[in-house]
PDB file of C-alpha atoms in Angstrom:
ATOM      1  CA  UNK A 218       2.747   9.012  13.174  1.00  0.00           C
ATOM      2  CA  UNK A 219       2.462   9.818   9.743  1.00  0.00           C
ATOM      3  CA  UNK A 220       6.073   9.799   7.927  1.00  0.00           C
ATOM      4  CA  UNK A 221       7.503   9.580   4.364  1.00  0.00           C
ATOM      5  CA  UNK A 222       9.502   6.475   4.450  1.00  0.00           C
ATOM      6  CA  UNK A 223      12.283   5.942   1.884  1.00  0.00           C
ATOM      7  CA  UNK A 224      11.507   2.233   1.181  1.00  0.00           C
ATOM      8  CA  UNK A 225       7.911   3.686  -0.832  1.00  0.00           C
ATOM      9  CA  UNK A 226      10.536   5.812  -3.357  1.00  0.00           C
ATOM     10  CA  UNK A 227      12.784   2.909  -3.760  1.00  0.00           C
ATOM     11  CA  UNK A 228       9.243   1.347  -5.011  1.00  0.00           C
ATOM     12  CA  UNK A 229       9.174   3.615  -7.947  1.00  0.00           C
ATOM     13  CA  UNK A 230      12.718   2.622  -8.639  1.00  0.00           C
ATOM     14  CA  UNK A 231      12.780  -1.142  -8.470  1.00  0.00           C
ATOM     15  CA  UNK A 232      12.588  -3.178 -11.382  1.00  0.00           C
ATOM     16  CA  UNK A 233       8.472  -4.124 -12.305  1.00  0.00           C
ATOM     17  CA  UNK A 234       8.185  -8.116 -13.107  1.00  0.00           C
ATOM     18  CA  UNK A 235       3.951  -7.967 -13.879  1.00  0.00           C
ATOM     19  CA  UNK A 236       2.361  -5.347 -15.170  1.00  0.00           C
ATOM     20  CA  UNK A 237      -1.438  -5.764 -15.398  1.00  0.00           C
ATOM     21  CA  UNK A 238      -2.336  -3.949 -18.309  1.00  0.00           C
ATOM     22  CA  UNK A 239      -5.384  -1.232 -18.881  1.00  0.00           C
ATOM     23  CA  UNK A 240      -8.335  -2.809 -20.210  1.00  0.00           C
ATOM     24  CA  UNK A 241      -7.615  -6.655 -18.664  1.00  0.00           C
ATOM     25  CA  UNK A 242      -9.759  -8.033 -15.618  1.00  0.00           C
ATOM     26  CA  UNK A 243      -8.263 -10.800 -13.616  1.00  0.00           C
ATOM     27  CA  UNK A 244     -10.591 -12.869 -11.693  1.00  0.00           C
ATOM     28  CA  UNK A 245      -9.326 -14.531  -8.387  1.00  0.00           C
ATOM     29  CA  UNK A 246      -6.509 -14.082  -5.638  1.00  0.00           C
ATOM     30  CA  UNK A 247      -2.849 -12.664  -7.381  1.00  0.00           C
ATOM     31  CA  UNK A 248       0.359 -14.116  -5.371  1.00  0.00           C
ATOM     32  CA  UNK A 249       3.757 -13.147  -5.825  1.00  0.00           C
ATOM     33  CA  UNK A 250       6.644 -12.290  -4.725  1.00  0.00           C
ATOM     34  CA  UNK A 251       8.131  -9.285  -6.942  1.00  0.00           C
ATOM     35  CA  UNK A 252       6.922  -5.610  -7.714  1.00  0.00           C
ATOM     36  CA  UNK A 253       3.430  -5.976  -9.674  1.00  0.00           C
ATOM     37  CA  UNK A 254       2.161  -2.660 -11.633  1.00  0.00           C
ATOM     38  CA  UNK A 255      -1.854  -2.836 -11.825  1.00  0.00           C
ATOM     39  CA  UNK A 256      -3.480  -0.458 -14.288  1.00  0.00           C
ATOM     40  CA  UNK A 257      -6.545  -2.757 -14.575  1.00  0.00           C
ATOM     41  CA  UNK A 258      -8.920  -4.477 -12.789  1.00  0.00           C
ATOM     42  CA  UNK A 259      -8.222  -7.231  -9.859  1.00  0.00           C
ATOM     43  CA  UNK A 260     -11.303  -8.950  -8.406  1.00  0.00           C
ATOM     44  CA  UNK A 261      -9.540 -10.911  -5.502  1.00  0.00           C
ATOM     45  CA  UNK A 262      -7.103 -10.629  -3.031  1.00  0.00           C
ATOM     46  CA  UNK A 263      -3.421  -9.324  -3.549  1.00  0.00           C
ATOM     47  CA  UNK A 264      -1.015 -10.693  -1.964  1.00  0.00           C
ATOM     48  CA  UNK A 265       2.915  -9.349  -3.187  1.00  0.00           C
ATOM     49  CA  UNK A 266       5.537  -9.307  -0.830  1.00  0.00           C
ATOM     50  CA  UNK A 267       7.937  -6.937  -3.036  1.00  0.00           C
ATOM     51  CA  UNK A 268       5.585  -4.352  -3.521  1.00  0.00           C
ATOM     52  CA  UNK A 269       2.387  -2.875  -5.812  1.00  0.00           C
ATOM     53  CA  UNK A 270       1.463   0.148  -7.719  1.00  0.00           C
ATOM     54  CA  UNK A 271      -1.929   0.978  -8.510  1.00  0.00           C
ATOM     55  CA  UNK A 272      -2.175   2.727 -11.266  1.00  0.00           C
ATOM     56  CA  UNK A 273      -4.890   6.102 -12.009  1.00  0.00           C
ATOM     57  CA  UNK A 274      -7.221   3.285 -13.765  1.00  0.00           C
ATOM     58  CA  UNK A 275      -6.197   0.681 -11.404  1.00  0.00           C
ATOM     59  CA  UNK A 276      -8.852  -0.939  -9.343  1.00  0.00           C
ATOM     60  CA  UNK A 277      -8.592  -3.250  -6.767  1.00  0.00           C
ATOM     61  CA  UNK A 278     -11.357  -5.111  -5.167  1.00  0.00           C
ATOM     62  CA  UNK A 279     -10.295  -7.307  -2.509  1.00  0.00           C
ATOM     63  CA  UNK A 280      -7.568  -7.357   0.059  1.00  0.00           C
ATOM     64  CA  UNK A 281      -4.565  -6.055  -0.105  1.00  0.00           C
ATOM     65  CA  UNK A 282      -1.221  -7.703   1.737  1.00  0.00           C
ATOM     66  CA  UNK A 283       2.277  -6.416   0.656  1.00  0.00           C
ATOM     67  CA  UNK A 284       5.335  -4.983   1.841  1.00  0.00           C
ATOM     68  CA  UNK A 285       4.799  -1.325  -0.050  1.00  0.00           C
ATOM     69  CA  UNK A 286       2.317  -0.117  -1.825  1.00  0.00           C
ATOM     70  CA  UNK A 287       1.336   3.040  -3.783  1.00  0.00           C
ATOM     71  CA  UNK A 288      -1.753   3.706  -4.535  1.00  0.00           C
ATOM     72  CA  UNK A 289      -2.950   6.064  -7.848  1.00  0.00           C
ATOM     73  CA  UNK A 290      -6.042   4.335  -8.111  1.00  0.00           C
ATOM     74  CA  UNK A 291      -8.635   2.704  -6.087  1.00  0.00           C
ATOM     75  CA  UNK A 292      -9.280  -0.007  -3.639  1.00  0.00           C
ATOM     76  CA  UNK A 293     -12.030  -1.320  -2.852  1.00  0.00           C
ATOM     77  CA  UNK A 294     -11.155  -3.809   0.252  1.00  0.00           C
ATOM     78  CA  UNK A 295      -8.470  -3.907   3.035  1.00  0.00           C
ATOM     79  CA  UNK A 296      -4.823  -2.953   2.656  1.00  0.00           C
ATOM     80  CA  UNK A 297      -2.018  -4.342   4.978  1.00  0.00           C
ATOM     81  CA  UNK A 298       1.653  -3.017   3.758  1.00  0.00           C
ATOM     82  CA  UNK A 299       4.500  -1.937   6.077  1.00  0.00           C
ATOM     83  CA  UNK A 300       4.454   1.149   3.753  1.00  0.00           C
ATOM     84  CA  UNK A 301       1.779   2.746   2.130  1.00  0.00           C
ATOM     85  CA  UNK A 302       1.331   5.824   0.309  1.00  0.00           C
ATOM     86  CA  UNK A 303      -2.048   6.868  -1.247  1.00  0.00           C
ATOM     87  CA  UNK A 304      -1.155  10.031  -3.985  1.00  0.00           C
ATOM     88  CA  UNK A 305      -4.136  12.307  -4.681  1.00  0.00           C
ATOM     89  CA  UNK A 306      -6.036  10.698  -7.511  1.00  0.00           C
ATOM     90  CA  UNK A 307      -6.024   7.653  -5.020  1.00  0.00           C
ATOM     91  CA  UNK A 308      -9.564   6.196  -3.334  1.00  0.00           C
ATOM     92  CA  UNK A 309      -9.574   3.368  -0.254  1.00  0.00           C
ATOM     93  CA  UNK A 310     -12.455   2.054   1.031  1.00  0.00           C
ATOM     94  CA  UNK A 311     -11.507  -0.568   3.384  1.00  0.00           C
ATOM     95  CA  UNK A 312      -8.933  -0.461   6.754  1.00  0.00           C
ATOM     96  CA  UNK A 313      -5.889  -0.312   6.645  1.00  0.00           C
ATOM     97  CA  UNK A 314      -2.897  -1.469   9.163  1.00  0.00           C
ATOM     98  CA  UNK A 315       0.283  -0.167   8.323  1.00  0.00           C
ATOM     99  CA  UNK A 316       3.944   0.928   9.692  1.00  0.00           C
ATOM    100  CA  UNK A 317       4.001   4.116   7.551  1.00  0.00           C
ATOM    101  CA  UNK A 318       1.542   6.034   5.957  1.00  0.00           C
ATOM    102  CA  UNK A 319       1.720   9.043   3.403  1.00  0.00           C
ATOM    103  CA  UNK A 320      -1.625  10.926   1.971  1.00  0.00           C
ATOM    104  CA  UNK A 321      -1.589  13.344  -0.068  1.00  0.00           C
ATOM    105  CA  UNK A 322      -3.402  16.181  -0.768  1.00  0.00           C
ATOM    106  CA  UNK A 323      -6.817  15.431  -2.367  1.00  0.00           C
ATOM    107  CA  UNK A 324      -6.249  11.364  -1.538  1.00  0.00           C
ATOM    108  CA  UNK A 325      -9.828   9.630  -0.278  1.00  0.00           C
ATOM    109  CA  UNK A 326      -9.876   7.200   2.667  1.00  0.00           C
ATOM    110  CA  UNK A 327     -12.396   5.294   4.346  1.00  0.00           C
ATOM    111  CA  UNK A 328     -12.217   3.150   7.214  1.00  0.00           C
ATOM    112  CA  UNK A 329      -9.960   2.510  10.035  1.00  0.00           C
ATOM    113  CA  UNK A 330      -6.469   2.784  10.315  1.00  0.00           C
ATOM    114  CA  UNK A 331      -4.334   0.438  12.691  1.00  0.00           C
ATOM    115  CA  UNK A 332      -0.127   1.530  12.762  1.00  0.00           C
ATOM    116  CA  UNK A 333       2.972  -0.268  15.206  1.00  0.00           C
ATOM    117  CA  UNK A 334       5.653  -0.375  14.311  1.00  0.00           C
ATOM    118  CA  UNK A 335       7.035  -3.886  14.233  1.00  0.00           C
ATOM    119  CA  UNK A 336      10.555  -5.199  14.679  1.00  0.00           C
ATOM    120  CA  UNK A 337      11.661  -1.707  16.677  1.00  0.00           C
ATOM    121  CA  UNK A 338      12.274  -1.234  20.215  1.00  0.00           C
ATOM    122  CA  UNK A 339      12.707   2.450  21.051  1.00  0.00           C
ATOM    123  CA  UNK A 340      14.792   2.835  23.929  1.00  0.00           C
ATOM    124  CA  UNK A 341      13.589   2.972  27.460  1.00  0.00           C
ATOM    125  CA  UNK A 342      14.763   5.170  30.488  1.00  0.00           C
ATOM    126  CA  UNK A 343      13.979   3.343  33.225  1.00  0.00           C
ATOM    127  CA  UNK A 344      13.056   5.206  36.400  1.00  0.00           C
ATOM    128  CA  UNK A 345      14.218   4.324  39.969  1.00  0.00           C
ATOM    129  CA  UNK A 346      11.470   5.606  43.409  1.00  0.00           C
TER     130      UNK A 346
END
């Protein structure tokens, strides 16, 4: 149920096209389609299909929709990412549905969480009476 996943390391490798820097506050909903880096504030929803990492002083409030996400910081809303990993000095507050989920150690979550996993079929032995 709960399984590292390869495609959140190749997140810390890919090539970051926004970085949100300590110290700025953006107002309203963030779209995009490349890796973001957030180390300060977002009031609004977040919606990246590449992927996000929240920085330690990162915060977050609103919803969060991406493909992978790794959270340092904290969220205040809902998260929805095929791959999520939450490190220890990372908060939640808000549900989350994901495909693959990593906590660490010391991490804080609270809500509900919601996995499938989408797009697989596992195969089926089919049984004859």
């Amino acid at each position: 149920m709960f399984k590292k996943n390869n495609q959140i390391k190749d997140l810390n490798q890919q090539e970051i096209s926004t970085i949100i820097g300590l110290g700025f506050t953006i107002t309203g909903e963030l779209k995009g389609k490349a890796v973001v880096r957030i180390d300060g504030t977002v009031i609004g929803n977040v919606n990246v299909e590449g992927g996000i990492v929240l920085g330690e002083k990162g915060m977050i409030k609103g919803d969060i929709q991406t493909g992978s996400a790794i959270i340092y910081g904290t969220v205040n809303g809902n998260v929805k990412a095929q791959n999520l990993e939450i490190k220890k000095t990372g908060r939640v507050n808000g549900d989350i549905k994901t495909e693959a989920l990593e906590i660490e150690l010391g991490a804080q979550y609270n809500g509900k969480l919601e996995m499938h996993q989408s797009g697989k079929t596992e195969d089926k032995v089919a049984v004859k009476a």
